[in-house]
XYZ file of N, CA, C and O in Angstrom:
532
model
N 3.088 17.116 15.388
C 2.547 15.813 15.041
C 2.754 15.573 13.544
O 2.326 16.478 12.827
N 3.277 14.619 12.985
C 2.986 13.710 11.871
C 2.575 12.493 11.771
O 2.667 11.490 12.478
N 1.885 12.863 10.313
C 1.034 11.895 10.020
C 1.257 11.683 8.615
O 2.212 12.342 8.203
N 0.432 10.663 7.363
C 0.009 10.690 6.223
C -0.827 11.272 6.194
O -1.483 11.288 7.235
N -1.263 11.985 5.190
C -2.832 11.703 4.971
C -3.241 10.444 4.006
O -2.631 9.924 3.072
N -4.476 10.169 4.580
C -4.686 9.612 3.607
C -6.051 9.910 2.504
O -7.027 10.626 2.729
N -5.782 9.195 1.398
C -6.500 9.169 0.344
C -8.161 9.247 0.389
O -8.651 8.125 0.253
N -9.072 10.233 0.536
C -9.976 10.145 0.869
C -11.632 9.183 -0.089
O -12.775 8.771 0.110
N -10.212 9.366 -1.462
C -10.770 7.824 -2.193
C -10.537 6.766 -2.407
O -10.900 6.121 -3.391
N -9.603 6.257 -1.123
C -8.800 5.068 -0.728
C -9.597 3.856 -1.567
O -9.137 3.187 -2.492
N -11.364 3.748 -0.772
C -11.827 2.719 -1.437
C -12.892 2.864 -2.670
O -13.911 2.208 -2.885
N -12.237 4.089 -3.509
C -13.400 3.957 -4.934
C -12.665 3.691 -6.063
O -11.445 3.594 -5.932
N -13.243 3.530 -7.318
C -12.334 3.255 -8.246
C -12.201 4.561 -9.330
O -12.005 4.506 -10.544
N -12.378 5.749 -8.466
C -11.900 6.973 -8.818
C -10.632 7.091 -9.060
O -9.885 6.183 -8.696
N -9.928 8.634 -9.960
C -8.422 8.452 -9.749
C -7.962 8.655 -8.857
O -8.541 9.495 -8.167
N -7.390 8.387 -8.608
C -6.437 8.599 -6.859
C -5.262 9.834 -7.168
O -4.784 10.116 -8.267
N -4.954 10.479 -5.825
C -4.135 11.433 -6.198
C -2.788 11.308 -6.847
O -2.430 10.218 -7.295
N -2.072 12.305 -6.915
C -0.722 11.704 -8.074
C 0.738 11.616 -6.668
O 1.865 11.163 -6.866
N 0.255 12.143 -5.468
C 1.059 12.338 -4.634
C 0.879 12.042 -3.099
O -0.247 12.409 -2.763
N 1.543 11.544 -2.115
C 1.684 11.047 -0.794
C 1.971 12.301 -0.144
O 3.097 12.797 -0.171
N 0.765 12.947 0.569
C 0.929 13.954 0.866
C 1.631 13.872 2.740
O 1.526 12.693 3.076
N 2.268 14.738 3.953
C 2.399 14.897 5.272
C 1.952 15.436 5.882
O 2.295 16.549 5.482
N 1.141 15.646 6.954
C 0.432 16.711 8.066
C 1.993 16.875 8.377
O 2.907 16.050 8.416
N 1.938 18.537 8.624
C 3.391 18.945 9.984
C 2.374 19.787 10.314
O 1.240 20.010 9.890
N 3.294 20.321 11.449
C 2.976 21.774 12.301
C 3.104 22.364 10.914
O 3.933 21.969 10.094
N 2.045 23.543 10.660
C 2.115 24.457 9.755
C 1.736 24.482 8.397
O 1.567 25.456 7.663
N 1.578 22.756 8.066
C 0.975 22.605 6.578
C 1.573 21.502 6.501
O 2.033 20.872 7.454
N 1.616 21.086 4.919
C 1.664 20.107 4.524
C 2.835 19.948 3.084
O 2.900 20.502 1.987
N 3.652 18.890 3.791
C 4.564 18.273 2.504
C 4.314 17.351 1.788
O 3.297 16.717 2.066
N 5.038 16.968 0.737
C 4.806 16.028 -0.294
C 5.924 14.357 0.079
O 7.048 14.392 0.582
N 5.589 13.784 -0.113
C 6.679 13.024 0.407
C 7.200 12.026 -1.075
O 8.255 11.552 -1.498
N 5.653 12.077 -1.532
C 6.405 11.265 -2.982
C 6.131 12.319 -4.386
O 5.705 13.473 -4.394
N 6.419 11.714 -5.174
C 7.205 12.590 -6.433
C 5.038 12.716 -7.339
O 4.167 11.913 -7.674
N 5.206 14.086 -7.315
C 3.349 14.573 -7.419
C 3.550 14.029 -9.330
O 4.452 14.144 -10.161
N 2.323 13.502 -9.325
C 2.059 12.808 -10.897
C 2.537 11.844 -11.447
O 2.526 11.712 -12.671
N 3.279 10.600 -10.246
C 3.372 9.133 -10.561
C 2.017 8.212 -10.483
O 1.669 7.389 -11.330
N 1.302 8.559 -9.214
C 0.318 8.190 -9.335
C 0.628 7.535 -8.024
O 0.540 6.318 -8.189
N 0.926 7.806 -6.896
C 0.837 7.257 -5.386
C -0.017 6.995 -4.451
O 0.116 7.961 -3.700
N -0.916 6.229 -3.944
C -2.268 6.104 -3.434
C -2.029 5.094 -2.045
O -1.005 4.636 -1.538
N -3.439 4.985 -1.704
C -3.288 4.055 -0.808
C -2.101 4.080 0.808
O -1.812 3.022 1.367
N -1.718 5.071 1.176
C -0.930 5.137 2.295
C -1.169 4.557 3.542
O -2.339 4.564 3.926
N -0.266 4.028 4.302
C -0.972 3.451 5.573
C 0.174 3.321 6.663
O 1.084 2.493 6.613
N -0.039 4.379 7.767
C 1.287 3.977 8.904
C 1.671 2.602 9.571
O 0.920 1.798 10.123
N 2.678 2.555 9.427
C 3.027 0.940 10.182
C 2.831 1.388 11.324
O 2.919 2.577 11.627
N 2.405 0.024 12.438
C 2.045 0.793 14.101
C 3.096 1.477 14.704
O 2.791 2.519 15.284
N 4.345 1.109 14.704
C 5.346 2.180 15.153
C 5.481 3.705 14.975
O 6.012 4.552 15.693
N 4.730 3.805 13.603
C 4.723 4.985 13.297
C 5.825 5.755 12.426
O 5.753 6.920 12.033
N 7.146 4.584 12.156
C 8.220 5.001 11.268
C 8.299 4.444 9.956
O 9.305 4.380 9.250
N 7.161 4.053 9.699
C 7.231 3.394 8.076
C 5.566 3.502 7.446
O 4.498 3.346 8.038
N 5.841 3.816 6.079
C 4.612 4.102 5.154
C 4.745 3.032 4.234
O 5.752 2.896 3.538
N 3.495 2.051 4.193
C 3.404 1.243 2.874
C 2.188 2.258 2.094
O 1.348 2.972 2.643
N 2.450 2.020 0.522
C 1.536 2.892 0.162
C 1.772 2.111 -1.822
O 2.858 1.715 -2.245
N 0.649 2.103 -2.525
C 0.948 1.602 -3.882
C 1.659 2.933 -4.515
O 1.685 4.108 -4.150
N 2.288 2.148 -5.755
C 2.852 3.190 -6.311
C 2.573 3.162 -8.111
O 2.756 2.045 -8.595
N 2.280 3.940 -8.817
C 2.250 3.761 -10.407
C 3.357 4.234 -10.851
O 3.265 4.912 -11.874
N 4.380 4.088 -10.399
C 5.756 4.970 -10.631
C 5.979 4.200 -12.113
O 5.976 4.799 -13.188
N 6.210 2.473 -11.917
C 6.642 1.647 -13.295
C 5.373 1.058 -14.004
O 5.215 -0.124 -14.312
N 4.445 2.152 -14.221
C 3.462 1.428 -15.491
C 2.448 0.858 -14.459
O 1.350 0.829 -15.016
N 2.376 0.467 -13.388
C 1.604 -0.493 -13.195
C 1.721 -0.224 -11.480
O 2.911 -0.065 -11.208
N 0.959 -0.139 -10.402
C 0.719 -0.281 -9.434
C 1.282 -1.630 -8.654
O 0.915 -2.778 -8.905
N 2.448 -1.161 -7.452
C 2.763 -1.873 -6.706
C 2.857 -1.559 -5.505
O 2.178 -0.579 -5.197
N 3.811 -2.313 -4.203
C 3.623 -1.939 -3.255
C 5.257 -1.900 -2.621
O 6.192 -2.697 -2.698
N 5.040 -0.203 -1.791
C 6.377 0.293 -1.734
C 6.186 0.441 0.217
O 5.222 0.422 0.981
N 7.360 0.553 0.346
C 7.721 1.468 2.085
C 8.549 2.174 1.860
O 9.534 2.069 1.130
N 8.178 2.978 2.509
C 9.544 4.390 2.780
C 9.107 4.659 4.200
O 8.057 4.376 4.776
N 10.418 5.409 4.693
C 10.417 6.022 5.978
C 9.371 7.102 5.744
O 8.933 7.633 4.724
N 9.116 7.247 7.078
C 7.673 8.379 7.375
C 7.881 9.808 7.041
O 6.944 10.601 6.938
N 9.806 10.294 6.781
C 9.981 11.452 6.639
C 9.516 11.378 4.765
O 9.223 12.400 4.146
N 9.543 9.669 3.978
C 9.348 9.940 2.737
C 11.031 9.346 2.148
O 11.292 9.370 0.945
N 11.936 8.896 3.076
C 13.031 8.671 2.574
C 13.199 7.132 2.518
O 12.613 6.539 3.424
N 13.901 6.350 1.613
C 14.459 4.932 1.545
C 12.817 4.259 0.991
O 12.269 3.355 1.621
N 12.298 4.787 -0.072
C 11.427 4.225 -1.015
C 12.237 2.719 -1.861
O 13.232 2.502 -2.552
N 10.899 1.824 -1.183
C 11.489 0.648 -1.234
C 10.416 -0.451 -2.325
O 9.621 -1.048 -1.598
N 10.279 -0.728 -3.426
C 9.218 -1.547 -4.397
C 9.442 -3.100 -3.713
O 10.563 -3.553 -3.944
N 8.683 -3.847 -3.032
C 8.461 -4.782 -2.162
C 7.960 -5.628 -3.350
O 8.667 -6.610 -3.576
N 6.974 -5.474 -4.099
C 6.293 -6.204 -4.696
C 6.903 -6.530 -6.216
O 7.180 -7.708 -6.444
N 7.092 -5.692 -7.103
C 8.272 -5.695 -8.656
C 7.234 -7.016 -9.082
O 7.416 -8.168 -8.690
N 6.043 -6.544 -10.028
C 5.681 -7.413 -10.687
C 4.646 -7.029 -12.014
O 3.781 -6.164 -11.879
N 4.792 -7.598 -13.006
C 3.400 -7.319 -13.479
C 2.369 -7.150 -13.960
O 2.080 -6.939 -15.137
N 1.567 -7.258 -12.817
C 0.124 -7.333 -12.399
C 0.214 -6.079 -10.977
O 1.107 -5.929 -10.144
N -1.097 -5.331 -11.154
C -1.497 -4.340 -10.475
C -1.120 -4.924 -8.516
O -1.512 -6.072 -8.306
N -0.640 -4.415 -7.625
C -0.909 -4.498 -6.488
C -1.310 -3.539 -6.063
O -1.304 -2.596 -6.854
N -1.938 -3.225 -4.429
C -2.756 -2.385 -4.344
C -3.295 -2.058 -2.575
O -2.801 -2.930 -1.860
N -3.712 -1.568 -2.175
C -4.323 -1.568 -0.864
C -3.088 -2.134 0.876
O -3.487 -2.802 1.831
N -2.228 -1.783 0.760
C -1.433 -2.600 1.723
C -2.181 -2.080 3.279
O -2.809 -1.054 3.540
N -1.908 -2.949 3.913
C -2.261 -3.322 5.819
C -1.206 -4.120 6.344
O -0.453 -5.045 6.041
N -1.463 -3.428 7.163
C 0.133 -3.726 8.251
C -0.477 -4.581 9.508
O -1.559 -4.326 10.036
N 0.523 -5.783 9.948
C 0.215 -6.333 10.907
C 0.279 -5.446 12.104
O 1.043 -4.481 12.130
N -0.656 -5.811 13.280
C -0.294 -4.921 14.154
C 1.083 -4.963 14.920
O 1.605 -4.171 15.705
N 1.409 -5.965 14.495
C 2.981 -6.023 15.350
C 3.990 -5.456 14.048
O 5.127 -5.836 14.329
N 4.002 -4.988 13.242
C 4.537 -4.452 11.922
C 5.579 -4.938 11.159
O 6.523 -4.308 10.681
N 5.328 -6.105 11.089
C 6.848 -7.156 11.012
C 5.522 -7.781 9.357
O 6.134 -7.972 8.307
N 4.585 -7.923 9.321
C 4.070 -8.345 8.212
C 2.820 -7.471 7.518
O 1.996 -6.867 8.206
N 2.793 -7.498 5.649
C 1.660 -6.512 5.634
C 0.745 -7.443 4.229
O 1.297 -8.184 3.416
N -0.708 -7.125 4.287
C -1.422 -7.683 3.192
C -1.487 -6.769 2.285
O -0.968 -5.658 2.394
N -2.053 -7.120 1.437
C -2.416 -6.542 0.103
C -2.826 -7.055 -0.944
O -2.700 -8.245 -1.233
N -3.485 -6.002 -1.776
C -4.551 -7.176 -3.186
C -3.722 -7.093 -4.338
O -2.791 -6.296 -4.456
N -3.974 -7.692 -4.941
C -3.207 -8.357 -6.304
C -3.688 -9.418 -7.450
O -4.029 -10.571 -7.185
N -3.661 -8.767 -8.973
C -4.082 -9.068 -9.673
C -3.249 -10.300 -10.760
O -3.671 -10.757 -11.822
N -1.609 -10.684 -9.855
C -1.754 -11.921 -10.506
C -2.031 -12.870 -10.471
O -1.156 -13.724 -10.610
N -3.052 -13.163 -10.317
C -3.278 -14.583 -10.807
C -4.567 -14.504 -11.619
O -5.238 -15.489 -11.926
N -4.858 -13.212 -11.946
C -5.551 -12.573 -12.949
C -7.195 -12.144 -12.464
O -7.985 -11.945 -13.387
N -7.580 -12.039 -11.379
C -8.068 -11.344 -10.744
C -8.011 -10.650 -9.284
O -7.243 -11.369 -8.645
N -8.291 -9.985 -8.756
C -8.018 -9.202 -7.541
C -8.077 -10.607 -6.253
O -9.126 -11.244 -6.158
N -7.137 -10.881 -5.544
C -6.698 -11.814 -4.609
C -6.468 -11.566 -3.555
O -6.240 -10.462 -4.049
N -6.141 -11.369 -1.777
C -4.846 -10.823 -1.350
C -4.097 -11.763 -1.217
O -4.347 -12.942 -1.469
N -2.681 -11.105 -0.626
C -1.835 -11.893 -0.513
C -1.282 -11.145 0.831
O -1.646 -10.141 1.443
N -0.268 -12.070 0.999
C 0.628 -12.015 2.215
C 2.425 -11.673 2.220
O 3.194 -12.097 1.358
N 2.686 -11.109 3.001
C 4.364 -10.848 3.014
C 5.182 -10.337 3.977
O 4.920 -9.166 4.252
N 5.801 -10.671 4.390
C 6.715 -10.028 5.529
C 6.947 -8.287 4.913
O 6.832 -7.868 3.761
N 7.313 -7.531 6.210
C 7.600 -6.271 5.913
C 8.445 -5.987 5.058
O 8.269 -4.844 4.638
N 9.652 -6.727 4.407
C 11.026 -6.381 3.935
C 10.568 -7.141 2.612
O 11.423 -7.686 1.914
N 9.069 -7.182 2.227
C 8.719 -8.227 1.063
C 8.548 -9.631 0.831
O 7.707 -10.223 0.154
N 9.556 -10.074 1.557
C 10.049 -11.639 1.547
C 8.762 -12.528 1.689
O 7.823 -12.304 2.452
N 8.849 -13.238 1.097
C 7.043 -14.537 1.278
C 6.105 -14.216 1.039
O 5.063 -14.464 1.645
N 6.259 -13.556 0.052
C 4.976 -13.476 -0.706
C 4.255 -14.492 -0.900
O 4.835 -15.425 -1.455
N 2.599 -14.722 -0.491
C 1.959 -15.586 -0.687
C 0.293 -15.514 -1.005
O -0.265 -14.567 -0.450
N -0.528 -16.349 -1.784
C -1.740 -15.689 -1.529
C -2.810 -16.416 -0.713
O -3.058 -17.608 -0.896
N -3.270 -15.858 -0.043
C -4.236 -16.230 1.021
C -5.985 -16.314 0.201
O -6.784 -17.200 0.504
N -6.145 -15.749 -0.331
C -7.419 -16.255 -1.035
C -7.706 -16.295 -2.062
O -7.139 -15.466 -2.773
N -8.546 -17.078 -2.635
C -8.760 -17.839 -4.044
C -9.826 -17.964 -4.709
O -10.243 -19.081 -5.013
N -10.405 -16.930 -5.025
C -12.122 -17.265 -5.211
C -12.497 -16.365 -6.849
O -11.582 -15.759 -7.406
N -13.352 -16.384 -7.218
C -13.603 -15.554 -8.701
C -14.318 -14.427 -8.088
O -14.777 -13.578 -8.851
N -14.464 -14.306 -6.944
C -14.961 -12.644 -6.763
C -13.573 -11.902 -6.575
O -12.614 -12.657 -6.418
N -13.280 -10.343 -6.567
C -12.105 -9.479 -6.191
C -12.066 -9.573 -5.050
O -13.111 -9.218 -4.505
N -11.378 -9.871 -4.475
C -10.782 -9.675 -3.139
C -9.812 -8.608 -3.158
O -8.682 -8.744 -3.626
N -10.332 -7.369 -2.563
C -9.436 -5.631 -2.291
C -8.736 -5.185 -1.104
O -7.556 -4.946 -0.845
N -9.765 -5.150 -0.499
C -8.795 -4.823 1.238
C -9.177 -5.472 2.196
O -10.322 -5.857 2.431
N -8.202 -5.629 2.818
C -7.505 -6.551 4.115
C -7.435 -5.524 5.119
O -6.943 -4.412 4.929
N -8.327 -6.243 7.005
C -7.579 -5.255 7.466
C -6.918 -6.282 8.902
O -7.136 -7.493 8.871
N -6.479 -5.942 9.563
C -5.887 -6.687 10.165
C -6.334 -6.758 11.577
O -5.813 -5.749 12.050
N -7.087 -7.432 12.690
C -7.208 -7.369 14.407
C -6.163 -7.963 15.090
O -5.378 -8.862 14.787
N -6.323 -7.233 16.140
C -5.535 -7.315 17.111
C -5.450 -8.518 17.315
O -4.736 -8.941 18.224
């Protein structure tokens, strides 16, 4: 079986780990590069794709890679912090929060990035999104 793990301080504003860790048979691999600052992981429902933020360029965005950890992809390239991604259940679209428009928002986007948009607008933070069936 594989899996992510995930971040067991997904929702505090603790530091988050520096690395995207894998359950296998037998232990556990690394999938992203330990001390960029990688957080937030989340399986797409198929089970072959990881959205997960990344601090790789200064600033927290939002990436996919394949589940083995390969074809790391920056969806978001902006900046202002992004953060928290959720996957539609049909996995073709994912949310996530975002700080441009200068406070925490989410927004919206197809899987491959494309249409980015923001869905709410208010002076409180808006952080995580989750998605029903």
């Amino acid at each position: 079986m594989v899996r992510p793990i995930r971040d067991a301080r997904r929702y505090s504003s603790e530091k988050v780990s520096p690395s995207i860790k894998q359950e296998v048979s037998g232990g556990v691999i690394c999938l992203t590069d330990v001390g960029v600052g990688d957080a937030f992981p989340t399986l797409s429902p198929d089970g072959t794709k990881i959205a997960f933020g990344s601090n790789s360029d200064g600033n927290y965005e939002i990436y996919v890679m394949n589940a083995d950890g390969s074809g790391q992809t920056n969806l978001t390239n902006n900046s202002a912090n992004d953060w928290y991604p959720s996957w539609s259940p049909d996995g073709t679209q994912i949310t996530f929060s975002s700080e441009r428009d200068g406070n925490a928002e989410i927004y919206f986007m197809n899987a491959d990035g494309s249409g980015q948009m923001r869905l709410t607008d208010n002076p409180a933070d808006d952080e995580i999104s989750i998605w029903q069936p």
